[in-house]
Amino acid sequence: MAPARAQIRARAGRPPTRPAGRRTEDTVPTEPTPDPAHKDRAARDRRPPDDVDKVSQAPSTGPSIAPSTATSPARRVSAGQPRNSRSRNAFDNPPRLTQVWKPTGVRRKEVLRTLGIFQRATADQLWRMLRPTDRHDRITRDTLNALKESGLVRVETRLESGHQLWVLTDKGHKEAKLLLPKNVRISALRKPTFDDEGRPVESDGYDEHAAAVTSTAAVLTGAGFGTPLSWQTEIAHKLPYGYTQYADLTMRAPDAGVPAMLLEVDRVNEPVDDLVDKLRRYTDWFELLAPKADPNKEKAVRNEHLGAKVHDFRLWPRIYPATGREGYVPVAFVFTGKTAAQRESRMRRLEEAGRRYFAGEPYPGRGAGITAVDYHQAVPVVVTELERITADPAGAAGKVWRRLGRDEWQTLTEALDNPDGDRLYLVQWRDAKRRQAEREAAEREAQRPVCARCGTKFTDARWPSVRQSSWRSTGDDLCGPCWKEDVDQAEAERVARRRQAEEAAAREAAEAEERARKGRGLFGRRR
């Protein structure tokens, strides 16, 4: 009778009474549905547009749900939150002139698809994931109630926080399977349970970890990282030694600069060694060879340190899209629960224990001045906190991510980027080559010989000519002009000597001829 009494008092304009020892949320009726019989016929027959569909209805009086995340527009609140102390003309839930949104076929399909992927979710999570620009969650709750009337969804239980937990019925599960793309795996059906007398029993199988997983997907989707169809849960990564590593979430948001990412949600309730083991198993899976890949060729490429060419022989590029960066598919750890100090300590311990899986390696044969890191065979690991995301004005799109191995908090794309990887290596390699060339040139210049006559350094054309043979000859200590001058002078002297020799020979021949002529008698006979 308490809920009915509260409704009567609410219609009369009086606040509902609060029984001692009970929360205010327990005295407020849940998910009220407007009565079509009391609507104006013209308003009832008028069909709103698909993208805006709105009719004037009573303001929401549902239970208070989780506060708005920072990914929401300014002053975005839950429809069921208590009215804050502002003017009566404030936008959020004004007392009388309130517009709420009418469920549409598009929104119903969205909810069915999302429940098909995540299996269970609250109205608050669906609101933040599907319609982050909505001012409140009323349309989401109205859509769920409409689907409930159609027998497509049902309330599995009510959580301690007051949220209703929604799941698909058998009928809704079949319809969601038809709505989902073929490459998206639908989650298992949650069947209702009954007691011995055939009465439905509320399920208690929804734990805080499952809630954190769905909330993580909700805040990232609300920040623009893909759509609900970008997510899949519990994707198996089978290893050859009989173990299967399941990822809590897999995200594909290429438009946001993250083609693929694996997410692990941790409530600070399992040993850090277990988280390190997850990194080890992910690394083992990334190193698996693709079917029919030649292991000898893969080993040869790996030994030659050819970077991304190694991945051509691996299995993971056949399953996940190229990351657009060095390394394997990034892994994100989302921590929530306990205290901020405990979460910070947990991130530091994970960073210390798992360094060998994400730190990368020095480039082989690197010279002085090259500090770039080879990340091609490493797992990029980023960490964040669900509490940090919800407190940041930009939500998951803000500087709420930290790459293990770095100290600063960055946006997700900044954290996944490798400014100290291949790009830095290329710049440093070019600088090293330039410095090496300058050093060799200086050393060569110091060895350049100097002309023994004029003191001028040998030119590049002259220097090699004196080093072609180990034999030393006259003029090797002279520069080109001096050597040419000596050569020209020697040639001139040689020509002069030859001319003199020729003249002397001609003179001697003439004299010999003259003597021979004088020695002949009359008639030219020799006496």
PDB file of C-alpha atoms in Angstrom, residues 247-347:
ATOM      1  CA  ALA A 247      39.114 -10.625 -22.538  1.00  0.00           C
ATOM      2  CA  ASP A 248      36.470  -8.797 -20.515  1.00  0.00           C
ATOM      3  CA  LEU A 249      35.896  -6.443 -23.439  1.00  0.00           C
ATOM      4  CA  THR A 250      37.182  -5.984 -26.965  1.00  0.00           C
ATOM      5  CA  MET A 251      36.743  -2.571 -28.563  1.00  0.00           C
ATOM      6  CA  ARG A 252      37.049  -1.556 -32.209  1.00  0.00           C
ATOM      7  CA  ALA A 253      36.895   2.189 -32.729  1.00  0.00           C
ATOM      8  CA  PRO A 254      38.948   3.070 -35.838  1.00  0.00           C
ATOM      9  CA  ASP A 255      37.230   6.439 -36.218  1.00  0.00           C
ATOM     10  CA  ALA A 256      38.552   7.388 -32.766  1.00  0.00           C
ATOM     11  CA  GLY A 257      42.087   6.264 -33.595  1.00  0.00           C
ATOM     12  CA  VAL A 258      41.842   2.904 -31.820  1.00  0.00           C
ATOM     13  CA  PRO A 259      41.298   0.144 -34.410  1.00  0.00           C
ATOM     14  CA  ALA A 260      41.327  -2.524 -31.698  1.00  0.00           C
ATOM     15  CA  MET A 261      41.881  -2.762 -27.950  1.00  0.00           C
ATOM     16  CA  LEU A 262      41.455  -5.435 -25.279  1.00  0.00           C
ATOM     17  CA  LEU A 263      40.148  -4.325 -21.883  1.00  0.00           C
ATOM     18  CA  GLU A 264      40.451  -5.983 -18.491  1.00  0.00           C
ATOM     19  CA  VAL A 265      38.312  -4.607 -15.655  1.00  0.00           C
ATOM     20  CA  ASP A 266      39.749  -5.093 -12.168  1.00  0.00           C
ATOM     21  CA  ARG A 267      37.997  -4.248  -8.910  1.00  0.00           C
ATOM     22  CA  VAL A 268      41.232  -4.411  -6.902  1.00  0.00           C
ATOM     23  CA  ASN A 269      40.262  -7.811  -5.598  1.00  0.00           C
ATOM     24  CA  GLU A 270      42.701 -10.197  -7.282  1.00  0.00           C
ATOM     25  CA  PRO A 271      46.487 -10.562  -6.905  1.00  0.00           C
ATOM     26  CA  VAL A 272      48.691  -8.418  -9.101  1.00  0.00           C
ATOM     27  CA  ASP A 273      50.440 -11.608 -10.183  1.00  0.00           C
ATOM     28  CA  ASP A 274      47.189 -12.668 -11.862  1.00  0.00           C
ATOM     29  CA  LEU A 275      47.196  -9.454 -13.897  1.00  0.00           C
ATOM     30  CA  VAL A 276      50.812 -10.056 -14.895  1.00  0.00           C
ATOM     31  CA  ASP A 277      49.870 -13.600 -15.929  1.00  0.00           C
ATOM     32  CA  LYS A 278      47.220 -12.118 -18.199  1.00  0.00           C
ATOM     33  CA  LEU A 279      49.869  -9.995 -19.887  1.00  0.00           C
ATOM     34  CA  ARG A 280      52.084 -13.040 -20.282  1.00  0.00           C
ATOM     35  CA  ARG A 281      49.275 -15.083 -21.837  1.00  0.00           C
ATOM     36  CA  TYR A 282      48.309 -12.239 -24.173  1.00  0.00           C
ATOM     37  CA  THR A 283      51.952 -12.018 -25.273  1.00  0.00           C
ATOM     38  CA  ASP A 284      52.042 -15.769 -25.861  1.00  0.00           C
ATOM     39  CA  TRP A 285      48.897 -15.532 -27.968  1.00  0.00           C
ATOM     40  CA  PHE A 286      50.230 -12.598 -30.013  1.00  0.00           C
ATOM     41  CA  GLU A 287      53.332 -14.636 -30.828  1.00  0.00           C
ATOM     42  CA  LEU A 288      51.371 -17.588 -32.216  1.00  0.00           C
ATOM     43  CA  LEU A 289      52.097 -18.328 -35.848  1.00  0.00           C
ATOM     44  CA  ALA A 290      49.330 -18.228 -38.407  1.00  0.00           C
ATOM     45  CA  PRO A 291      48.257 -21.493 -40.026  1.00  0.00           C
ATOM     46  CA  LYS A 292      50.669 -22.611 -42.777  1.00  0.00           C
ATOM     47  CA  ALA A 293      53.194 -19.941 -41.783  1.00  0.00           C
ATOM     48  CA  ASP A 294      56.827 -20.978 -42.234  1.00  0.00           C
ATOM     49  CA  PRO A 295      58.480 -20.900 -38.779  1.00  0.00           C
ATOM     50  CA  ASN A 296      61.974 -20.746 -40.278  1.00  0.00           C
ATOM     51  CA  LYS A 297      61.160 -17.618 -42.284  1.00  0.00           C
ATOM     52  CA  GLU A 298      59.513 -16.036 -39.249  1.00  0.00           C
ATOM     53  CA  LYS A 299      62.609 -16.769 -37.159  1.00  0.00           C
ATOM     54  CA  ALA A 300      64.905 -15.344 -39.830  1.00  0.00           C
ATOM     55  CA  VAL A 301      62.883 -12.125 -40.042  1.00  0.00           C
ATOM     56  CA  ARG A 302      62.774 -11.853 -36.260  1.00  0.00           C
ATOM     57  CA  ASN A 303      66.542 -12.342 -35.968  1.00  0.00           C
ATOM     58  CA  GLU A 304      67.103  -9.640 -38.562  1.00  0.00           C
ATOM     59  CA  HIS A 305      64.949  -7.270 -36.476  1.00  0.00           C
ATOM     60  CA  LEU A 306      62.742  -6.274 -39.401  1.00  0.00           C
ATOM     61  CA  GLY A 307      60.034  -4.917 -37.143  1.00  0.00           C
ATOM     62  CA  ALA A 308      56.480  -5.170 -38.447  1.00  0.00           C
ATOM     63  CA  LYS A 309      57.403  -7.800 -41.056  1.00  0.00           C
ATOM     64  CA  VAL A 310      57.400 -10.350 -38.233  1.00  0.00           C
ATOM     65  CA  HIS A 311      53.651  -9.874 -37.806  1.00  0.00           C
ATOM     66  CA  ASP A 312      53.036 -11.093 -41.346  1.00  0.00           C
ATOM     67  CA  PHE A 313      53.680 -14.608 -40.017  1.00  0.00           C
ATOM     68  CA  ARG A 314      51.544 -14.230 -36.871  1.00  0.00           C
ATOM     69  CA  LEU A 315      47.944 -15.229 -36.159  1.00  0.00           C
ATOM     70  CA  TRP A 316      46.647 -12.062 -34.509  1.00  0.00           C
ATOM     71  CA  PRO A 317      46.585  -9.866 -37.692  1.00  0.00           C
ATOM     72  CA  ARG A 318      44.152 -12.399 -39.170  1.00  0.00           C
ATOM     73  CA  ILE A 319      41.721 -11.706 -36.313  1.00  0.00           C
ATOM     74  CA  TYR A 320      42.264  -8.087 -35.324  1.00  0.00           C
ATOM     75  CA  PRO A 321      42.771  -5.111 -37.646  1.00  0.00           C
ATOM     76  CA  ALA A 322      46.137  -3.431 -37.945  1.00  0.00           C
ATOM     77  CA  THR A 323      46.738  -1.106 -35.015  1.00  0.00           C
ATOM     78  CA  GLY A 324      48.457   1.584 -37.083  1.00  0.00           C
ATOM     79  CA  ARG A 325      51.245   1.662 -34.488  1.00  0.00           C
ATOM     80  CA  GLU A 326      54.158  -0.528 -33.503  1.00  0.00           C
ATOM     81  CA  GLY A 327      53.460  -3.498 -31.302  1.00  0.00           C
ATOM     82  CA  TYR A 328      50.612  -5.861 -30.648  1.00  0.00           C
ATOM     83  CA  VAL A 329      46.958  -5.013 -29.955  1.00  0.00           C
ATOM     84  CA  PRO A 330      46.928  -2.709 -26.902  1.00  0.00           C
ATOM     85  CA  VAL A 331      45.618  -3.947 -23.567  1.00  0.00           C
ATOM     86  CA  ALA A 332      43.857  -1.601 -21.125  1.00  0.00           C
ATOM     87  CA  PHE A 333      43.371  -2.244 -17.416  1.00  0.00           C
ATOM     88  CA  VAL A 334      40.419  -0.366 -15.935  1.00  0.00           C
ATOM     89  CA  PHE A 335      40.557  -0.272 -12.129  1.00  0.00           C
ATOM     90  CA  THR A 336      37.601   0.549  -9.908  1.00  0.00           C
ATOM     91  CA  GLY A 337      36.661   0.148  -6.290  1.00  0.00           C
ATOM     92  CA  LYS A 338      38.570   0.442  -2.994  1.00  0.00           C
ATOM     93  CA  THR A 339      40.461   3.701  -2.446  1.00  0.00           C
ATOM     94  CA  ALA A 340      42.397   5.906  -4.841  1.00  0.00           C
ATOM     95  CA  ALA A 341      45.632   5.083  -2.988  1.00  0.00           C
ATOM     96  CA  GLN A 342      45.003   1.351  -3.372  1.00  0.00           C
ATOM     97  CA  ARG A 343      44.297   1.728  -7.075  1.00  0.00           C
ATOM     98  CA  GLU A 344      47.446   3.811  -7.557  1.00  0.00           C
ATOM     99  CA  SER A 345      49.525   1.252  -5.681  1.00  0.00           C
ATOM    100  CA  ARG A 346      48.064  -1.498  -7.827  1.00  0.00           C
ATOM    101  CA  MET A 347      48.977   0.290 -11.051  1.00  0.00           C
TER     102      MET A 347
END
